[in-house]
Amino acid sequence: MSANLPLIQVLDTKLLQAWPLPVPSPDGDKEDRGHVLIIGGSHQMPGAVILAATAALRAGAGKLTVATGQSVAQLIASALPESRVIGLPETEAGGIPPHCVDALQPLAKRNIDAILVGPGMQDEAAIATFVRALMPVFPEAKIVLDACAMSVVRGSQSYQEDAENTGPTRLILTPHAGEMARLLGEDKTAIRSAPHTAARDAAKNWNAVVALKGAMTCIASPNGQLWQHDGDNIGLASSGSGDVLAGVIAGLAARGAGVEQATAWGVMLHARAGQQLAERIGPLGFLAREIADDIPAALRWFEQATST
């Protein structure tokens, strides 16, 4: 990994004040607030897609569609009455086979603004092929890849040159250090010792915005821009927390935020929601579902803080 890093921007309230989120018109409808498609879930982990989908709505997206395995589609539909739920065939390993993209083709005519793929999914090989088939079907949508869906770039030093990932940046990846190490074929210790460099090089090679998650989260864009958020909330290190973050980012992207802005604001909102919960409940023991439910209050807090 190369060095010579550019200026690293600190993610704080002042930065967000100069980078306000798109605000829907008061007389707008749900279409104006954006349509998000979330693809995920499996028979072992149906909850992950529920957390991500809830977070996307809490972040302000107006319309939600969930595509998931047939074995859990009814359960997820019951848990998400606000969503349309599409049941898809599953591989034996708990993934979604590539041909299922055909079942999602009709959605391409419904102005899908953002797509999140990965929460709760299994079978890396199947989902990587699925993602490659999916991207050309939704050429205008911003796409967040989380969990095993990120395996589409695994072992690739120049994914930006692949036919389905050319043109303006529209991919967002959200790995933690262990996932980044596997994707890059590096040692986890090396990633942790130089997170900004790892994020920057990956963003350039993959033509993606990369949020390398941790106590310090590093965000990089393909043009070399770097942002950093320093968090000190151990309560956010819990099952499902990453699914919530990915959902928030997808929801903001659906609302009209660009990929860099959706990622930066998503990290900040996720952290603020965790801080609110730590103050109200305690530093440990709050749940990922509670993080999602606290996102609207975090949005309000930043809106008030940035307007003064």
PDB file of C-alpha atoms in Angstrom:
ATOM      1  CA  MET A   1       0.000   0.000   0.000  1.00  0.00           C
ATOM      2  CA  SER A   2       1.291   3.442  -0.918  1.00  0.00           C
ATOM      3  CA  ALA A   3       1.625   6.442   1.383  1.00  0.00           C
ATOM      4  CA  ASN A   4       1.700  10.224   0.706  1.00  0.00           C
ATOM      5  CA  LEU A   5      -1.803  10.899   1.942  1.00  0.00           C
ATOM      6  CA  PRO A   6      -3.688  14.094   1.073  1.00  0.00           C
ATOM      7  CA  LEU A   7      -5.359  16.291   3.666  1.00  0.00           C
ATOM      8  CA  ILE A   8      -7.712  14.285   5.877  1.00  0.00           C
ATOM      9  CA  GLN A   9     -10.959  16.099   6.633  1.00  0.00           C
ATOM     10  CA  VAL A  10     -12.389  15.575  10.104  1.00  0.00           C
ATOM     11  CA  LEU A  11     -16.066  14.667  10.110  1.00  0.00           C
ATOM     12  CA  ASP A  12     -17.720  17.030  12.551  1.00  0.00           C
ATOM     13  CA  THR A  13     -20.732  19.311  12.856  1.00  0.00           C
ATOM     14  CA  LYS A  14     -18.933  22.189  11.155  1.00  0.00           C
ATOM     15  CA  LEU A  15     -18.219  20.070   8.076  1.00  0.00           C
ATOM     16  CA  LEU A  16     -21.839  18.902   7.878  1.00  0.00           C
ATOM     17  CA  GLN A  17     -23.031  22.502   8.217  1.00  0.00           C
ATOM     18  CA  ALA A  18     -21.296  23.254   4.933  1.00  0.00           C
ATOM     19  CA  TRP A  19     -22.623  20.032   3.368  1.00  0.00           C
ATOM     20  CA  PRO A  20     -26.387  19.967   4.080  1.00  0.00           C
ATOM     21  CA  LEU A  21     -28.509  17.013   3.021  1.00  0.00           C
ATOM     22  CA  PRO A  22     -31.101  17.414   0.264  1.00  0.00           C
ATOM     23  CA  VAL A  23     -34.388  18.456   1.864  1.00  0.00           C
ATOM     24  CA  PRO A  24     -37.647  17.185   0.320  1.00  0.00           C
ATOM     25  CA  SER A  25     -40.253  19.733  -0.627  1.00  0.00           C
ATOM     26  CA  PRO A  26     -42.976  20.184   2.022  1.00  0.00           C
ATOM     27  CA  ASP A  27     -45.604  19.399  -0.601  1.00  0.00           C
ATOM     28  CA  GLY A  28     -43.697  16.437  -2.049  1.00  0.00           C
ATOM     29  CA  ASP A  29     -44.771  12.799  -1.887  1.00  0.00           C
ATOM     30  CA  LYS A  30     -42.972   9.558  -1.103  1.00  0.00           C
ATOM     31  CA  GLU A  31     -41.570   9.368  -4.627  1.00  0.00           C
ATOM     32  CA  ASP A  32     -39.775  12.671  -4.048  1.00  0.00           C
ATOM     33  CA  ARG A  33     -38.042  11.184  -0.991  1.00  0.00           C
ATOM     34  CA  GLY A  34     -36.585   8.323  -2.995  1.00  0.00           C
ATOM     35  CA  HIS A  35     -37.102   4.597  -3.528  1.00  0.00           C
ATOM     36  CA  VAL A  36     -34.619   2.227  -1.900  1.00  0.00           C
ATOM     37  CA  LEU A  37     -34.260  -1.461  -2.784  1.00  0.00           C
ATOM     38  CA  ILE A  38     -32.652  -3.678  -0.154  1.00  0.00           C
ATOM     39  CA  ILE A  39     -31.521  -7.169  -1.104  1.00  0.00           C
ATOM     40  CA  GLY A  40     -30.499  -9.431   1.732  1.00  0.00           C
ATOM     41  CA  GLY A  41     -31.497 -11.863   4.437  1.00  0.00           C
ATOM     42  CA  SER A  42     -31.264 -15.626   4.687  1.00  0.00           C
ATOM     43  CA  HIS A  43     -32.824 -18.395   6.742  1.00  0.00           C
ATOM     44  CA  GLN A  44     -30.096 -17.992   9.376  1.00  0.00           C
ATOM     45  CA  MET A  45     -30.038 -14.186   9.429  1.00  0.00           C
ATOM     46  CA  PRO A  46     -33.401 -12.662   8.504  1.00  0.00           C
ATOM     47  CA  GLY A  47     -33.002  -9.930  11.095  1.00  0.00           C
ATOM     48  CA  ALA A  48     -30.149  -8.176   9.292  1.00  0.00           C
ATOM     49  CA  VAL A  49     -32.281  -7.057   6.373  1.00  0.00           C
ATOM     50  CA  ILE A  50     -35.022  -5.917   8.758  1.00  0.00           C
ATOM     51  CA  LEU A  51     -32.518  -3.728  10.607  1.00  0.00           C
ATOM     52  CA  ALA A  52     -31.121  -2.275   7.383  1.00  0.00           C
ATOM     53  CA  ALA A  53     -34.548  -1.628   5.873  1.00  0.00           C
ATOM     54  CA  THR A  54     -35.830   0.031   9.033  1.00  0.00           C
ATOM     55  CA  ALA A  55     -32.735   2.243   9.122  1.00  0.00           C
ATOM     56  CA  ALA A  56     -33.229   3.303   5.500  1.00  0.00           C
ATOM     57  CA  LEU A  57     -36.748   4.500   6.287  1.00  0.00           C
ATOM     58  CA  ARG A  58     -35.598   6.159   9.511  1.00  0.00           C
ATOM     59  CA  ALA A  59     -33.033   8.075   7.433  1.00  0.00           C
ATOM     60  CA  GLY A  60     -35.873   9.549   5.398  1.00  0.00           C
ATOM     61  CA  ALA A  61     -36.296   7.366   2.315  1.00  0.00           C
ATOM     62  CA  GLY A  62     -39.861   7.527   1.068  1.00  0.00           C
ATOM     63  CA  LYS A  63     -40.370   4.119  -0.500  1.00  0.00           C
ATOM     64  CA  LEU A  64     -38.967   0.681   0.331  1.00  0.00           C
ATOM     65  CA  THR A  65     -38.764  -2.622  -1.504  1.00  0.00           C
ATOM     66  CA  VAL A  66     -37.046  -5.662   0.002  1.00  0.00           C
ATOM     67  CA  ALA A  67     -35.910  -8.689  -2.007  1.00  0.00           C
ATOM     68  CA  THR A  68     -35.010 -11.696   0.118  1.00  0.00           C
ATOM     69  CA  GLY A  69     -34.981 -15.477   0.191  1.00  0.00           C
ATOM     70  CA  GLN A  70     -38.330 -17.206  -0.140  1.00  0.00           C
ATOM     71  CA  SER A  71     -37.784 -19.043   3.138  1.00  0.00           C
ATOM     72  CA  VAL A  72     -37.938 -15.790   5.127  1.00  0.00           C
ATOM     73  CA  ALA A  73     -39.973 -13.508   2.870  1.00  0.00           C
ATOM     74  CA  GLN A  74     -43.192 -13.870   4.861  1.00  0.00           C
ATOM     75  CA  LEU A  75     -41.441 -13.277   8.164  1.00  0.00           C
ATOM     76  CA  ILE A  76     -39.779 -10.143   6.812  1.00  0.00           C
ATOM     77  CA  ALA A  77     -43.027  -8.887   5.303  1.00  0.00           C
ATOM     78  CA  SER A  78     -44.682  -9.204   8.705  1.00  0.00           C
ATOM     79  CA  ALA A  79     -41.845  -7.303  10.369  1.00  0.00           C
ATOM     80  CA  LEU A  80     -41.844  -4.564   7.701  1.00  0.00           C
ATOM     81  CA  PRO A  81     -45.440  -3.595   6.941  1.00  0.00           C
ATOM     82  CA  GLU A  82     -44.136  -0.447   5.227  1.00  0.00           C
ATOM     83  CA  SER A  83     -42.338  -2.483   2.558  1.00  0.00           C
ATOM     84  CA  ARG A  84     -43.065  -4.433  -0.562  1.00  0.00           C
ATOM     85  CA  VAL A  85     -41.315  -7.797  -0.143  1.00  0.00           C
ATOM     86  CA  ILE A  86     -40.206 -10.018  -3.024  1.00  0.00           C
ATOM     87  CA  GLY A  87     -39.309 -13.640  -2.292  1.00  0.00           C
ATOM     88  CA  LEU A  88     -36.468 -15.078  -4.377  1.00  0.00           C
ATOM     89  CA  PRO A  89     -35.136 -18.625  -4.816  1.00  0.00           C
ATOM     90  CA  GLU A  90     -32.114 -19.457  -2.668  1.00  0.00           C
ATOM     91  CA  THR A  91     -28.962 -21.481  -3.105  1.00  0.00           C
ATOM     92  CA  GLU A  92     -28.285 -24.335  -0.703  1.00  0.00           C
ATOM     93  CA  ALA A  93     -25.709 -22.164   1.054  1.00  0.00           C
ATOM     94  CA  GLY A  94     -28.245 -19.400   1.702  1.00  0.00           C
ATOM     95  CA  GLY A  95     -27.475 -17.017  -1.139  1.00  0.00           C
ATOM     96  CA  ILE A  96     -29.390 -15.630  -4.100  1.00  0.00           C
ATOM     97  CA  PRO A  97     -28.540 -17.167  -7.499  1.00  0.00           C
ATOM     98  CA  PRO A  98     -27.649 -14.766 -10.327  1.00  0.00           C
ATOM     99  CA  HIS A  99     -30.686 -15.603 -12.462  1.00  0.00           C
ATOM    100  CA  CYS A 100     -32.882 -13.966  -9.803  1.00  0.00           C
ATOM    101  CA  VAL A 101     -31.888 -10.622 -11.258  1.00  0.00           C
ATOM    102  CA  ASP A 102     -34.552 -11.376 -13.873  1.00  0.00           C
ATOM    103  CA  ALA A 103     -37.237 -11.186 -11.178  1.00  0.00           C
ATOM    104  CA  LEU A 104     -36.027  -7.682 -10.287  1.00  0.00           C
ATOM    105  CA  GLN A 105     -36.026  -6.405 -13.874  1.00  0.00           C
ATOM    106  CA  PRO A 106     -39.508  -4.804 -13.547  1.00  0.00           C
ATOM    107  CA  LEU A 107     -38.200  -2.635 -10.712  1.00  0.00           C
ATOM    108  CA  ALA A 108     -35.773  -0.992 -13.134  1.00  0.00           C
ATOM    109  CA  LYS A 109     -38.767   0.908 -14.518  1.00  0.00           C
ATOM    110  CA  ARG A 110     -39.799   2.149 -11.063  1.00  0.00           C
ATOM    111  CA  ASN A 111     -37.052   4.734 -10.479  1.00  0.00           C
ATOM    112  CA  ILE A 112     -34.983   2.864  -7.921  1.00  0.00           C
ATOM    113  CA  ASP A 113     -32.708   5.553  -6.495  1.00  0.00           C
ATOM    114  CA  ALA A 114     -30.489   3.451  -4.227  1.00  0.00           C
ATOM    115  CA  ILE A 115     -29.812  -0.247  -3.680  1.00  0.00           C
ATOM    116  CA  LEU A 116     -28.283  -1.981  -0.670  1.00  0.00           C
ATOM    117  CA  VAL A 117     -27.056  -5.544  -1.175  1.00  0.00           C
ATOM    118  CA  GLY A 118     -25.680  -7.895   1.441  1.00  0.00           C
ATOM    119  CA  PRO A 119     -27.127  -7.669   4.967  1.00  0.00           C
ATOM    120  CA  GLY A 120     -27.720 -11.176   6.288  1.00  0.00           C
ATOM    121  CA  MET A 121     -26.801 -12.901   3.029  1.00  0.00           C
ATOM    122  CA  GLN A 122     -24.655 -16.006   2.688  1.00  0.00           C
ATOM    123  CA  ASP A 123     -22.862 -17.786  -0.174  1.00  0.00           C
ATOM    124  CA  GLU A 124     -20.205 -15.292  -1.263  1.00  0.00           C
ATOM    125  CA  ALA A 125     -19.649 -16.828  -4.687  1.00  0.00           C
ATOM    126  CA  ALA A 126     -23.334 -16.647  -5.613  1.00  0.00           C
ATOM    127  CA  ILE A 127     -23.820 -13.109  -4.350  1.00  0.00           C
ATOM    128  CA  ALA A 128     -20.712 -11.830  -6.168  1.00  0.00           C
ATOM    129  CA  THR A 129     -22.058 -13.138  -9.459  1.00  0.00           C
ATOM    130  CA  PHE A 130     -25.489 -11.761  -8.574  1.00  0.00           C
ATOM    131  CA  VAL A 131     -24.072  -8.263  -7.958  1.00  0.00           C
ATOM    132  CA  ARG A 132     -22.266  -8.290 -11.297  1.00  0.00           C
ATOM    133  CA  ALA A 133     -25.530  -9.190 -13.046  1.00  0.00           C
ATOM    134  CA  LEU A 134     -27.497  -6.614 -11.053  1.00  0.00           C
ATOM    135  CA  MET A 135     -25.448  -3.496 -11.781  1.00  0.00           C
ATOM    136  CA  PRO A 136     -26.224  -3.156 -15.507  1.00  0.00           C
ATOM    137  CA  VAL A 137     -29.954  -3.571 -14.790  1.00  0.00           C
ATOM    138  CA  PHE A 138     -29.940  -0.473 -12.564  1.00  0.00           C
ATOM    139  CA  PRO A 139     -27.380   1.772 -14.294  1.00  0.00           C
ATOM    140  CA  GLU A 140     -28.460   4.972 -12.518  1.00  0.00           C
ATOM    141  CA  ALA A 141     -28.893   3.676  -8.963  1.00  0.00           C
ATOM    142  CA  LYS A 142     -26.377   4.291  -6.209  1.00  0.00           C
ATOM    143  CA  ILE A 143     -25.361   0.904  -4.800  1.00  0.00           C
ATOM    144  CA  VAL A 144     -24.245   0.112  -1.258  1.00  0.00           C
ATOM    145  CA  LEU A 145     -22.448  -3.217  -0.822  1.00  0.00           C
ATOM    146  CA  ASP A 146     -22.235  -4.675   2.674  1.00  0.00           C
ATOM    147  CA  ALA A 147     -21.211  -7.983   4.245  1.00  0.00           C
ATOM    148  CA  CYS A 148     -20.650 -10.803   1.738  1.00  0.00           C
ATOM    149  CA  ALA A 149     -21.834  -8.689  -1.222  1.00  0.00           C
ATOM    150  CA  MET A 150     -18.489  -6.896  -1.018  1.00  0.00           C
ATOM    151  CA  SER A 151     -16.838 -10.097  -2.223  1.00  0.00           C
ATOM    152  CA  VAL A 152     -17.536  -8.897  -5.783  1.00  0.00           C
ATOM    153  CA  VAL A 153     -14.286  -6.890  -5.534  1.00  0.00           C
ATOM    154  CA  ARG A 154     -12.289  -9.566  -3.714  1.00  0.00           C
ATOM    155  CA  GLY A 155      -8.934 -10.170  -5.300  1.00  0.00           C
ATOM    156  CA  SER A 156      -9.515  -7.413  -7.857  1.00  0.00           C
ATOM    157  CA  GLN A 157      -6.811  -4.771  -8.091  1.00  0.00           C
ATOM    158  CA  SER A 158      -8.700  -2.757 -10.711  1.00  0.00           C
ATOM    159  CA  TYR A 159     -12.416  -3.386 -10.355  1.00  0.00           C
ATOM    160  CA  GLN A 160     -12.976   0.097 -11.783  1.00  0.00           C
ATOM    161  CA  GLU A 161     -12.024  -1.326 -15.183  1.00  0.00           C
ATOM    162  CA  ASP A 162     -14.784  -3.920 -15.127  1.00  0.00           C
ATOM    163  CA  ALA A 163     -17.585  -3.209 -17.571  1.00  0.00           C
ATOM    164  CA  GLU A 164     -20.296  -2.959 -14.903  1.00  0.00           C
ATOM    165  CA  ASN A 165     -18.341  -0.407 -12.840  1.00  0.00           C
ATOM    166  CA  THR A 166     -17.279   2.269 -15.294  1.00  0.00           C
ATOM    167  CA  GLY A 167     -18.252   5.926 -15.323  1.00  0.00           C
ATOM    168  CA  PRO A 168     -19.042   8.098 -12.289  1.00  0.00           C
ATOM    169  CA  THR A 169     -18.663   6.572  -8.863  1.00  0.00           C
ATOM    170  CA  ARG A 170     -21.904   4.983  -7.653  1.00  0.00           C
ATOM    171  CA  LEU A 171     -20.615   2.202  -5.402  1.00  0.00           C
ATOM    172  CA  ILE A 172     -20.264   2.414  -1.620  1.00  0.00           C
ATOM    173  CA  LEU A 173     -18.541  -0.340   0.384  1.00  0.00           C
ATOM    174  CA  THR A 174     -18.638  -0.557   4.180  1.00  0.00           C
ATOM    175  CA  PRO A 175     -15.992  -3.057   5.414  1.00  0.00           C
ATOM    176  CA  HIS A 176     -14.525  -3.331   8.878  1.00  0.00           C
ATOM    177  CA  ALA A 177     -10.801  -4.100   9.170  1.00  0.00           C
ATOM    178  CA  GLY A 178     -11.254  -7.870   9.010  1.00  0.00           C
ATOM    179  CA  GLU A 179     -13.425  -7.667   5.902  1.00  0.00           C
ATOM    180  CA  MET A 180     -11.028  -5.218   4.257  1.00  0.00           C
ATOM    181  CA  ALA A 181      -8.122  -7.559   4.944  1.00  0.00           C
ATOM    182  CA  ARG A 182      -9.944 -10.433   3.231  1.00  0.00           C
ATOM    183  CA  LEU A 183     -10.957  -8.282   0.264  1.00  0.00           C
ATOM    184  CA  LEU A 184      -7.419  -7.009  -0.275  1.00  0.00           C
ATOM    185  CA  GLY A 185      -5.588 -10.193   0.648  1.00  0.00           C
ATOM    186  CA  GLU A 186      -3.738  -8.261   3.343  1.00  0.00           C
ATOM    187  CA  ASP A 187      -3.092  -8.912   7.006  1.00  0.00           C
ATOM    188  CA  LYS A 188      -5.650  -7.387   9.390  1.00  0.00           C
ATOM    189  CA  THR A 189      -2.859  -5.838  11.442  1.00  0.00           C
ATOM    190  CA  ALA A 190      -1.552  -4.059   8.340  1.00  0.00           C
ATOM    191  CA  ILE A 191      -4.989  -2.603   7.640  1.00  0.00           C
ATOM    192  CA  ARG A 192      -5.310  -1.329  11.198  1.00  0.00           C
ATOM    193  CA  SER A 193      -1.847   0.200  11.130  1.00  0.00           C
ATOM    194  CA  ALA A 194      -2.544   2.227   7.969  1.00  0.00           C
ATOM    195  CA  PRO A 195      -6.342   2.554   7.610  1.00  0.00           C
ATOM    196  CA  HIS A 196      -6.307   5.772   5.571  1.00  0.00           C
ATOM    197  CA  THR A 197      -3.942   4.301   3.018  1.00  0.00           C
ATOM    198  CA  ALA A 198      -5.935   1.075   2.782  1.00  0.00           C
ATOM    199  CA  ALA A 199      -9.209   2.953   2.303  1.00  0.00           C
ATOM    200  CA  ARG A 200      -7.729   5.355  -0.241  1.00  0.00           C
ATOM    201  CA  ASP A 201      -6.095   2.650  -2.372  1.00  0.00           C
ATOM    202  CA  ALA A 202      -9.225   0.471  -2.283  1.00  0.00           C
ATOM    203  CA  ALA A 203     -11.471   3.384  -3.261  1.00  0.00           C
ATOM    204  CA  LYS A 204      -9.289   4.156  -6.256  1.00  0.00           C
ATOM    205  CA  ASN A 205      -8.968   0.531  -7.389  1.00  0.00           C
ATOM    206  CA  TRP A 206     -12.678  -0.234  -6.976  1.00  0.00           C
ATOM    207  CA  ASN A 207     -14.055   3.100  -8.206  1.00  0.00           C
ATOM    208  CA  ALA A 208     -16.057   3.223  -4.983  1.00  0.00           C
ATOM    209  CA  VAL A 209     -16.499   5.242  -1.843  1.00  0.00           C
ATOM    210  CA  VAL A 210     -15.077   3.092   0.941  1.00  0.00           C
ATOM    211  CA  ALA A 211     -16.003   3.470   4.614  1.00  0.00           C
ATOM    212  CA  LEU A 212     -13.465   1.481   6.612  1.00  0.00           C
ATOM    213  CA  LYS A 213     -15.339   1.037   9.894  1.00  0.00           C
ATOM    214  CA  GLY A 214     -13.861   1.016  13.358  1.00  0.00           C
ATOM    215  CA  ALA A 215     -13.408   3.131  16.470  1.00  0.00           C
ATOM    216  CA  MET A 216     -11.918   5.529  13.935  1.00  0.00           C
ATOM    217  CA  THR A 217     -13.814   5.296  10.651  1.00  0.00           C
ATOM    218  CA  CYS A 218     -11.963   6.303   7.476  1.00  0.00           C
ATOM    219  CA  ILE A 219     -13.895   7.275   4.359  1.00  0.00           C
ATOM    220  CA  ALA A 220     -12.190   7.538   0.980  1.00  0.00           C
ATOM    221  CA  SER A 221     -13.394   8.429  -2.497  1.00  0.00           C
ATOM    222  CA  PRO A 222     -11.771   7.382  -5.792  1.00  0.00           C
ATOM    223  CA  ASN A 223     -10.440  10.897  -6.401  1.00  0.00           C
ATOM    224  CA  GLY A 224      -8.311  10.645  -3.252  1.00  0.00           C
ATOM    225  CA  GLN A 225     -10.450  12.610  -0.816  1.00  0.00           C
ATOM    226  CA  LEU A 226     -10.292  11.353   2.765  1.00  0.00           C
ATOM    227  CA  TRP A 227     -12.525  11.886   5.775  1.00  0.00           C
ATOM    228  CA  GLN A 228     -12.107  10.644   9.323  1.00  0.00           C
ATOM    229  CA  HIS A 229     -14.530  10.194  12.192  1.00  0.00           C
ATOM    230  CA  ASP A 230     -13.200   9.448  15.663  1.00  0.00           C
ATOM    231  CA  GLY A 231     -15.709   7.589  17.781  1.00  0.00           C
ATOM    232  CA  ASP A 232     -15.431   6.451  21.370  1.00  0.00           C
ATOM    233  CA  ASN A 233     -18.699   4.541  21.717  1.00  0.00           C
ATOM    234  CA  ILE A 234     -18.012   0.857  22.349  1.00  0.00           C
ATOM    235  CA  GLY A 235     -21.757   0.259  22.469  1.00  0.00           C
ATOM    236  CA  LEU A 236     -21.877   0.536  18.661  1.00  0.00           C
ATOM    237  CA  ALA A 237     -19.673  -2.562  18.384  1.00  0.00           C
ATOM    238  CA  SER A 238     -22.550  -5.044  18.498  1.00  0.00           C
ATOM    239  CA  SER A 239     -24.472  -7.439  16.266  1.00  0.00           C
ATOM    240  CA  GLY A 240     -26.537  -5.654  13.657  1.00  0.00           C
ATOM    241  CA  SER A 241     -24.911  -2.244  14.092  1.00  0.00           C
ATOM    242  CA  GLY A 242     -23.232  -2.452  10.675  1.00  0.00           C
ATOM    243  CA  ASP A 243     -26.527  -3.395   9.033  1.00  0.00           C
ATOM    244  CA  VAL A 244     -28.049  -0.243  10.474  1.00  0.00           C
ATOM    245  CA  LEU A 245     -25.193   1.902   9.171  1.00  0.00           C
ATOM    246  CA  ALA A 246     -25.526   0.435   5.671  1.00  0.00           C
ATOM    247  CA  GLY A 247     -29.269   1.055   5.759  1.00  0.00           C
ATOM    248  CA  VAL A 248     -28.841   4.674   6.830  1.00  0.00           C
ATOM    249  CA  ILE A 249     -26.373   5.290   4.002  1.00  0.00           C
ATOM    250  CA  ALA A 250     -28.744   3.703   1.470  1.00  0.00           C
ATOM    251  CA  GLY A 251     -31.668   5.751   2.776  1.00  0.00           C
ATOM    252  CA  LEU A 252     -29.725   9.003   2.470  1.00  0.00           C
ATOM    253  CA  ALA A 253     -28.576   8.054  -1.033  1.00  0.00           C
ATOM    254  CA  ALA A 254     -32.197   7.381  -2.004  1.00  0.00           C
ATOM    255  CA  ARG A 255     -33.123  10.844  -0.719  1.00  0.00           C
ATOM    256  CA  GLY A 256     -30.717  12.373  -3.215  1.00  0.00           C
ATOM    257  CA  ALA A 257     -27.410  12.612  -1.356  1.00  0.00           C
ATOM    258  CA  GLY A 258     -24.337  11.817  -3.429  1.00  0.00           C
ATOM    259  CA  VAL A 259     -22.300   8.746  -2.576  1.00  0.00           C
ATOM    260  CA  GLU A 260     -19.653  10.645  -0.597  1.00  0.00           C
ATOM    261  CA  GLN A 261     -22.229  12.744   1.240  1.00  0.00           C
ATOM    262  CA  ALA A 262     -24.505   9.796   2.039  1.00  0.00           C
ATOM    263  CA  THR A 263     -21.546   7.885   3.470  1.00  0.00           C
ATOM    264  CA  ALA A 264     -20.203  10.778   5.554  1.00  0.00           C
ATOM    265  CA  TRP A 265     -23.609  11.738   6.927  1.00  0.00           C
ATOM    266  CA  GLY A 266     -24.465   8.073   7.511  1.00  0.00           C
ATOM    267  CA  VAL A 267     -21.372   7.583   9.659  1.00  0.00           C
ATOM    268  CA  MET A 268     -22.139  10.726  11.634  1.00  0.00           C
ATOM    269  CA  LEU A 269     -25.818   9.907  12.160  1.00  0.00           C
ATOM    270  CA  HIS A 270     -24.987   6.355  13.231  1.00  0.00           C
ATOM    271  CA  ALA A 271     -22.457   7.694  15.734  1.00  0.00           C
ATOM    272  CA  ARG A 272     -24.830  10.371  17.032  1.00  0.00           C
ATOM    273  CA  ALA A 273     -27.638   7.843  17.516  1.00  0.00           C
ATOM    274  CA  GLY A 274     -25.228   5.670  19.485  1.00  0.00           C
ATOM    275  CA  GLN A 275     -24.212   8.621  21.623  1.00  0.00           C
ATOM    276  CA  GLN A 276     -27.836   9.440  22.374  1.00  0.00           C
ATOM    277  CA  LEU A 277     -28.497   5.858  23.412  1.00  0.00           C
ATOM    278  CA  ALA A 278     -25.367   5.699  25.560  1.00  0.00           C
ATOM    279  CA  GLU A 279     -26.503   8.822  27.401  1.00  0.00           C
ATOM    280  CA  ARG A 280     -30.055   7.564  27.817  1.00  0.00           C
ATOM    281  CA  ILE A 281     -29.546   3.830  28.426  1.00  0.00           C
ATOM    282  CA  GLY A 282     -25.884   3.318  29.203  1.00  0.00           C
ATOM    283  CA  PRO A 283     -22.620   2.777  27.321  1.00  0.00           C
ATOM    284  CA  LEU A 284     -23.252  -0.954  26.797  1.00  0.00           C
ATOM    285  CA  GLY A 285     -26.339  -2.987  26.108  1.00  0.00           C
ATOM    286  CA  PHE A 286     -28.362  -0.898  23.668  1.00  0.00           C
ATOM    287  CA  LEU A 287     -29.487  -2.803  20.581  1.00  0.00           C
ATOM    288  CA  ALA A 288     -29.015  -2.273  16.871  1.00  0.00           C
ATOM    289  CA  ARG A 289     -32.765  -1.890  16.423  1.00  0.00           C
ATOM    290  CA  GLU A 290     -32.613   0.978  18.906  1.00  0.00           C
ATOM    291  CA  ILE A 291     -29.857   2.647  16.886  1.00  0.00           C
ATOM    292  CA  ALA A 292     -32.148   2.619  13.854  1.00  0.00           C
ATOM    293  CA  ASP A 293     -35.031   4.039  15.849  1.00  0.00           C
ATOM    294  CA  ASP A 294     -32.835   6.894  17.117  1.00  0.00           C
ATOM    295  CA  ILE A 295     -31.781   8.051  13.646  1.00  0.00           C
ATOM    296  CA  PRO A 296     -34.626  10.614  13.250  1.00  0.00           C
ATOM    297  CA  ALA A 297     -33.625  12.250  16.534  1.00  0.00           C
ATOM    298  CA  ALA A 298     -30.002  12.303  15.358  1.00  0.00           C
ATOM    299  CA  LEU A 299     -31.110  13.956  12.122  1.00  0.00           C
ATOM    300  CA  ARG A 300     -33.025  16.576  14.074  1.00  0.00           C
ATOM    301  CA  TRP A 301     -30.012  17.178  16.335  1.00  0.00           C
ATOM    302  CA  PHE A 302     -27.727  17.852  13.376  1.00  0.00           C
ATOM    303  CA  GLU A 303     -30.326  20.017  11.651  1.00  0.00           C
ATOM    304  CA  GLN A 304     -30.582  22.170  14.787  1.00  0.00           C
ATOM    305  CA  ALA A 305     -26.820  22.207  15.331  1.00  0.00           C
ATOM    306  CA  THR A 306     -26.019  23.166  11.740  1.00  0.00           C
ATOM    307  CA  SER A 307     -28.694  25.900  11.560  1.00  0.00           C
ATOM    308  CA  THR A 308     -27.171  27.915  14.412  1.00  0.00           C
TER     309      THR A 308
END
